[in-house]
XYZ file of C-alpha atoms in Angstrom:
392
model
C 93.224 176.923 100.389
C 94.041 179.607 102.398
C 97.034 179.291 104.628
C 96.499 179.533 108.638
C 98.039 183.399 110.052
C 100.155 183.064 112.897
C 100.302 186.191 115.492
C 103.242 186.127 118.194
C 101.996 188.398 121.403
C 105.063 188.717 123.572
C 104.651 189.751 127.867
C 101.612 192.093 127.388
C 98.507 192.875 129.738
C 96.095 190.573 130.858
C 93.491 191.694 128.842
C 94.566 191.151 125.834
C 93.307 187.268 126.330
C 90.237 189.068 124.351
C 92.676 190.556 121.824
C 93.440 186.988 120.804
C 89.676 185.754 121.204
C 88.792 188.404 118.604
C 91.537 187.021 115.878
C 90.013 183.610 116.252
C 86.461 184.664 115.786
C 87.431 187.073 112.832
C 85.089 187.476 110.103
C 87.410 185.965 107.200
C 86.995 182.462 108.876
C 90.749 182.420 108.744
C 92.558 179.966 111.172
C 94.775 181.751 113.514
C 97.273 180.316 115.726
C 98.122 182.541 118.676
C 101.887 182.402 120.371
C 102.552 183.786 123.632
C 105.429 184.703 125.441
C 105.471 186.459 129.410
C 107.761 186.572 132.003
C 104.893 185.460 134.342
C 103.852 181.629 134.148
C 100.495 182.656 135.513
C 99.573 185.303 132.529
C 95.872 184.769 131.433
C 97.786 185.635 127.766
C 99.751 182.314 128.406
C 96.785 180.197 129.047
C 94.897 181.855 125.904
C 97.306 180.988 123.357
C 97.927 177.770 121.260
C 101.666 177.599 122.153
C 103.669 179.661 125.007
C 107.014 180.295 126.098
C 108.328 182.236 129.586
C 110.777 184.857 128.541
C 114.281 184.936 129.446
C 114.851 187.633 132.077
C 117.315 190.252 132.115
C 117.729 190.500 128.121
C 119.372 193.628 126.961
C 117.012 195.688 123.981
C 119.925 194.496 121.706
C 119.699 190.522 123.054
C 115.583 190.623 123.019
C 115.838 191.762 119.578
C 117.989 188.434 118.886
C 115.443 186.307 121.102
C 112.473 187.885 118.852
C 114.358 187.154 115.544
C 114.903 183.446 116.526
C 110.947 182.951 118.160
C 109.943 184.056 114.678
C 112.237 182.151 112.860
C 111.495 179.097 114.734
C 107.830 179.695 115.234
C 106.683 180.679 111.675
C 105.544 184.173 112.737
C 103.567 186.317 110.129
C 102.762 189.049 112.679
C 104.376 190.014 115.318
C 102.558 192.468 117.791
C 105.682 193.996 120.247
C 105.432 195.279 123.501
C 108.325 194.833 125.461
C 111.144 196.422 124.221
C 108.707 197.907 121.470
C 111.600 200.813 120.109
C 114.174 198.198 119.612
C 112.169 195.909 117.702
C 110.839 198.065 115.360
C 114.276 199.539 114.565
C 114.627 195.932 113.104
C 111.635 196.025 110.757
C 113.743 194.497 108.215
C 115.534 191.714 109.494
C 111.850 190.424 110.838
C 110.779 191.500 107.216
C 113.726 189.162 106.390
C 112.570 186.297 108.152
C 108.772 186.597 107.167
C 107.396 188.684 110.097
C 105.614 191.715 109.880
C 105.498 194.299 112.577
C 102.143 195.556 114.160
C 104.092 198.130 115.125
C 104.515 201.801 114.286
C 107.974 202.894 112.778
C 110.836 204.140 115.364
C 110.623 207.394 114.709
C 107.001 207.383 116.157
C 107.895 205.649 118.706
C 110.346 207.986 119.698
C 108.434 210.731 120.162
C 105.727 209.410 122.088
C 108.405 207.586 124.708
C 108.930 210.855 126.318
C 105.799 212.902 126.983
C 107.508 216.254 127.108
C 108.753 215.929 123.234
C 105.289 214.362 122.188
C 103.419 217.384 123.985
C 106.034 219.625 122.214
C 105.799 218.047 118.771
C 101.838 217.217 118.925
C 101.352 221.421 119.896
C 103.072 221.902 116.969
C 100.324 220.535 114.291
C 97.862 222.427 116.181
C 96.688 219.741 118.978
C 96.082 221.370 122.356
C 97.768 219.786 124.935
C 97.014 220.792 128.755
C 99.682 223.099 130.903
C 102.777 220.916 132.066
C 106.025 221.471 134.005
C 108.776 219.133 133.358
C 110.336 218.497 136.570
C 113.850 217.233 138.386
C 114.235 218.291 141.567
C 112.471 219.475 145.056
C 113.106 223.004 144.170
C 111.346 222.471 140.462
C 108.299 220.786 141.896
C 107.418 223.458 144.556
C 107.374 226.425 141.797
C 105.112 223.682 139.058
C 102.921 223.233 141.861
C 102.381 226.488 143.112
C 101.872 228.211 139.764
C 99.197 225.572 138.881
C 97.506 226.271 142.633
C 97.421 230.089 141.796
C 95.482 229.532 138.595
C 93.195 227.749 140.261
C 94.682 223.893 139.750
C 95.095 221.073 141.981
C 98.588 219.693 140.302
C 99.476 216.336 139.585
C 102.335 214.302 138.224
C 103.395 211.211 136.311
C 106.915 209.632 134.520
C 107.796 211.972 131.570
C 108.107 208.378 130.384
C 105.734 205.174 130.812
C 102.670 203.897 129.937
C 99.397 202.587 131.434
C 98.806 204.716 134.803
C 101.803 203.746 136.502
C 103.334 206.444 138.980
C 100.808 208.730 138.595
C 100.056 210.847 141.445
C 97.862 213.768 142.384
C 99.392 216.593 144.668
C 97.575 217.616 147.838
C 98.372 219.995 151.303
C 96.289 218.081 153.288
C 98.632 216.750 155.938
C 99.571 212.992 156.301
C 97.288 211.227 159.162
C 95.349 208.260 160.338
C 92.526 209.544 158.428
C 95.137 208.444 155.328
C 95.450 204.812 156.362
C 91.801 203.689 156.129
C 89.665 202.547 152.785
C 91.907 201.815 150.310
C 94.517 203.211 148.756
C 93.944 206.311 147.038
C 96.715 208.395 144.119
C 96.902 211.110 146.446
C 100.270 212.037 148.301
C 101.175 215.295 149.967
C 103.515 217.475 149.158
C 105.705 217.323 152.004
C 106.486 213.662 151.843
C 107.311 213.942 148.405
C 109.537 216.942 148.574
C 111.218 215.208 151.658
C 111.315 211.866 149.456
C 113.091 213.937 146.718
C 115.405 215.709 149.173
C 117.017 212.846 150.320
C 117.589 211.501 146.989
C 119.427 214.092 145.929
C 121.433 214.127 148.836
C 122.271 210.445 148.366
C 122.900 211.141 145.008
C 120.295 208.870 143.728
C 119.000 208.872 140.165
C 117.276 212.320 139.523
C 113.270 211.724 139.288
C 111.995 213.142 135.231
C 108.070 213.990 136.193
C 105.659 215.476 134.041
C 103.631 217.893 136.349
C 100.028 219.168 135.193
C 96.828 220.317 136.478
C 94.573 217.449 137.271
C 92.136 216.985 134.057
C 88.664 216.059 134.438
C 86.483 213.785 133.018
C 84.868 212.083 130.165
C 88.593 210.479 129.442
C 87.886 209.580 125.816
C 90.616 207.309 124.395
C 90.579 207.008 120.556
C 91.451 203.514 118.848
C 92.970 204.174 115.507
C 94.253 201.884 112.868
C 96.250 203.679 110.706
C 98.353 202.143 107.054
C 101.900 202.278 106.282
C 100.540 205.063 103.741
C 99.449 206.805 107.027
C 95.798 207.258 106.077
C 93.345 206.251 108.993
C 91.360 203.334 108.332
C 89.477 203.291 111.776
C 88.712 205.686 114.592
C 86.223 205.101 117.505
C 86.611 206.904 121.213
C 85.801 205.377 123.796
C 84.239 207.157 126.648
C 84.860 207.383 130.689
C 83.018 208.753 133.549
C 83.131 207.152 136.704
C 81.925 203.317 136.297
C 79.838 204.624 132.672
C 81.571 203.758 129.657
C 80.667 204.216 126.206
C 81.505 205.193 122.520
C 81.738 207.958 120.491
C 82.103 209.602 116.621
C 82.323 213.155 118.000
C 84.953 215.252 115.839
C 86.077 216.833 118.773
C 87.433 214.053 119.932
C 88.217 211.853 116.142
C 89.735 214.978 114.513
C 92.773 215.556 116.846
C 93.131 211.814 116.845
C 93.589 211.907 113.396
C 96.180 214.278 113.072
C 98.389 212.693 115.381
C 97.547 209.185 113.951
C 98.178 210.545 110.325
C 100.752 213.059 111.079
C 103.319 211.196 112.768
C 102.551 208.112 111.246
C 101.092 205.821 113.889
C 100.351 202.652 112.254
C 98.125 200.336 112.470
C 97.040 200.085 116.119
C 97.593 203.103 118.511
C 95.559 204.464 121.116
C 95.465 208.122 121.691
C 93.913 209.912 125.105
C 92.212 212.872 125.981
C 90.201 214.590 128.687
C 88.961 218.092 129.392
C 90.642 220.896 130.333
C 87.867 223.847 131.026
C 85.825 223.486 128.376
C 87.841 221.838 126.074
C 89.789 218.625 125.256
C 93.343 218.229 125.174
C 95.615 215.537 124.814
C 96.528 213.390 127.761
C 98.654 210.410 126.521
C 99.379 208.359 123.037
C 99.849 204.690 123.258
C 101.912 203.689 120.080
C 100.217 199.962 120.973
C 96.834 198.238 120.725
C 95.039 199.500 124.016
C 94.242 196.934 126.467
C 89.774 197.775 126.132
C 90.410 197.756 122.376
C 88.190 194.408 122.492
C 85.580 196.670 123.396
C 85.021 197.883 119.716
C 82.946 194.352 119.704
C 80.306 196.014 121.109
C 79.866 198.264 118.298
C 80.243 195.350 115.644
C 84.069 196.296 115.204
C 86.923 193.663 115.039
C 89.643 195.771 115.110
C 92.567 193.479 116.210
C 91.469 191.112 112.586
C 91.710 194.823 110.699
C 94.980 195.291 111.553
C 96.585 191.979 110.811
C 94.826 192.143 107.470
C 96.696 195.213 106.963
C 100.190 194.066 107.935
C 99.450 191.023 105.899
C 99.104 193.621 103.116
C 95.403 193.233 102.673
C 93.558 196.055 102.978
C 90.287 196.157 104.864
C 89.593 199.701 103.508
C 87.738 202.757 105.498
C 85.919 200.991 108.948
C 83.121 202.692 110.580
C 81.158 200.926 113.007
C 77.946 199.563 112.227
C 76.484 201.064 115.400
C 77.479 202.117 118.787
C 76.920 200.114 121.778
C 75.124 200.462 124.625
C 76.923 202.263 127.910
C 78.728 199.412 129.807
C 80.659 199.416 132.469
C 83.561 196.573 132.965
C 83.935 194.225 135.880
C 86.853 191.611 136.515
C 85.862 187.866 135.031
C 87.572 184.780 135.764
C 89.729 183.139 133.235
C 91.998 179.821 132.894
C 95.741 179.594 133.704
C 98.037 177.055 132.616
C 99.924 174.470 134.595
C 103.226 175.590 135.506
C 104.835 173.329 133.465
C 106.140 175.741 130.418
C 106.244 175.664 127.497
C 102.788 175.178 125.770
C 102.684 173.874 122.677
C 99.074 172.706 121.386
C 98.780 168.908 120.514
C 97.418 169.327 117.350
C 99.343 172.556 115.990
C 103.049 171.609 114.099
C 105.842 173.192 114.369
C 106.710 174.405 110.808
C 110.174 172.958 109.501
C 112.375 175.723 109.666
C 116.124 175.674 109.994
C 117.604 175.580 113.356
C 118.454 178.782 114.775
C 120.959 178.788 117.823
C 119.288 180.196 121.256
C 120.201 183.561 122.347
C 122.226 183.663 125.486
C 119.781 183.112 128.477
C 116.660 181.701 126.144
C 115.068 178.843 127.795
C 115.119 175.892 125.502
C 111.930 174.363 124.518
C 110.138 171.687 127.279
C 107.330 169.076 126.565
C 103.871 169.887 126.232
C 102.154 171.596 129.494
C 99.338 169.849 131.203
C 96.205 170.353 131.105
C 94.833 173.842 131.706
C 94.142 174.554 135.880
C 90.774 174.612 136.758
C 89.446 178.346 136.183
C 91.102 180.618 138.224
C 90.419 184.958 138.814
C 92.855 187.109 136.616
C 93.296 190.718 136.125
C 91.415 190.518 132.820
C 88.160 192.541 132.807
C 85.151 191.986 130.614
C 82.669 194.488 129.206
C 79.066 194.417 130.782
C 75.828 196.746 129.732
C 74.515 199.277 132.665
């Protein structure tokens, strides 16, 4: 009989409640069992999983990798898929080897050089990948010179973190001076420059933490982001883009877009799940981002027949699921928000009818919330942030 696979998700995004719908419907027929930890009792992951856990807050990298080591020790973890503190866990492949957990994870040196977008531009430019113009920026007097050299060639400038992931503090430069007209409709990326040079100005003079932007010319679409499943040998297994424009989504085989994938996926040995971004520049594409994680519309391979989140278990399991190449390609789509359940506050979860394994006892970290009785009932169903995939 073959044994039931346990996969540990710790705080991750809201969509991946399909992540773990797609290991439980995976074409093996093996039984899962999906743990959960979050900082937030109201995570749509939470409610999704067969047993869950709130995270102790305010956990050094050092203390969460402790934490981590005793969930899997205590939990009977085969695979572990990190987020949080992603670069300090995998720097501890071995003592979660130790324990019986494998990493879905890529090894810290990858990780290190896509944290900070400046050396991952640098180092991806380097193997021949074309990356767009950037200014790396630290002051007032830094930003005005990126964005006026981008404005003369023609550019309307934007920046983001040098280091940080999904969207956040992205921003896109513009002259257009602040007024009502700014405070109706919704929100919108756009700030002008002389708010943020003031902003910037006074932080210096308070002696604030310096800001570390990325500054670049505003790209334009199709954003294509490549999923990629790559082996510890660092040979590709999978690669599918997925396509944006506007509201249309859709897939793609196109080398333009697979073959630059690859050679960041192979070359810097990304594996198993990484997600790796480009849009156009001119009339070309060059690289935006690389997510050294499963993307958060990686469920969206379903749609072309693909169960990529089952691949790459199989393959930190050890077994191989060879060379995948979708069946077909879906339809366009486009993806609106869905409702899904939430737990009862009442945390932990742990799933009548799932056992604990007998393990030895391992002492809590400092800060780790001991383990509660079973949770309630699931609320009734309840909006979340997930987003499901629907044909145009």
């Amino acid at each position: 009989m073959v044994s039931r696979v346990r996969v540990w998700l710790n705080r991750t995004y809201a969509e991946n409640v399909f992540f773990t719908d797609q290991l439980r419907r995976n074409p093996s027929d093996r039984a899962v069992e999906i743990h959960a930890t979050h900082g937030d009792a109201d995570s749509p992951v939470l409610a999704a999983a067969d047993t869950a856990e709130l995270e102790p807050e305010g956990l050094s990298p050092a203390a969460y990798v402790e934490y981590a080591l005793a969930q899997c020790r205590r939990r009977g973890i085969d695979v572990f898929v990190p987020r949080l503190h992603q670069s300090a866990v995998v720097a501890h492949r071995a003592d979660f080897e130790a324990v019986g957990t494998a990493l879905l994870a890529p090894p810290p040196e990858a990780v290190a050089v896509f944290h900070d977008k400046v050396i991952a531009y640098e180092a991806v430019q380097a193997i021949g990948v074309p990356v767009p113009p950037w200014y790396r920026v630290r002051s007032a007097t830094e930003l005005v010179t990126a964005v006026e050299e981008l404005e003369e060639a023609g550019h309307r400038a934007c920046f983001k973190p040098a280091s940080g992931a999904g969207g956040v503090g992205f921003r896109v430069i513009t002259r257009t001076p602040f007024s009502l007209e700014h405070l109706t409709g919704f929100p919108s990326p756009y700030v002008q420059l002389d708010l943020v040079l003031e902003a910037l100005r006074q932080a210096e003079e308070r002696g604030d933490e310096r800001v570390d932007w990325l500054v670049m010319p505003r790209l334009e679409q199709p954003e294509v982001s490549v999923d990629c499943l790559t082996g510890p040998d660092n040979l590709l297994r999978m690669s599918v883009g997925r396509t944006k424009n506007g509201r249309r989504r859709g897939f793609t085989l196109h080398e333009q877009w697979l073959e630059p994938a690859r050679l960041i996926a192979e070359g810097f040995g990304l594996h198993y799940l990484s997600n790796i971004q480009f849009r156009m520049f001119g009339d070309r594409p060059v690289l935006m981002d690389v997510n050294t994680r499963p993307a958060g519309g990686l469920h969206q391979l379903a749609l072309c027949g693909v169960n990529a989140p089952w691949a790459a278990v199989q393959l930190a399991l050890g077994e191989d699921p060879g060379r995948i190449v979708p069946p077909f390609l879906g339809q366009d789509y486009t993806v609106v928000s869905g409702p899904r359940p939430l737990r009862a506050v009442a945390l932990p979860h742990q799933r009548l009818d799932v056992a604990e394994p007998l393990l030895p006892a391992v002492p809590a970290p400092a800060g780790a919330a001991e383990p509660s009785a079973p949770a309630a009932a699931a609320s009734p169903v309840a909006p979340a942030d997930a987003a499901q995939a629907l044909p145009l």
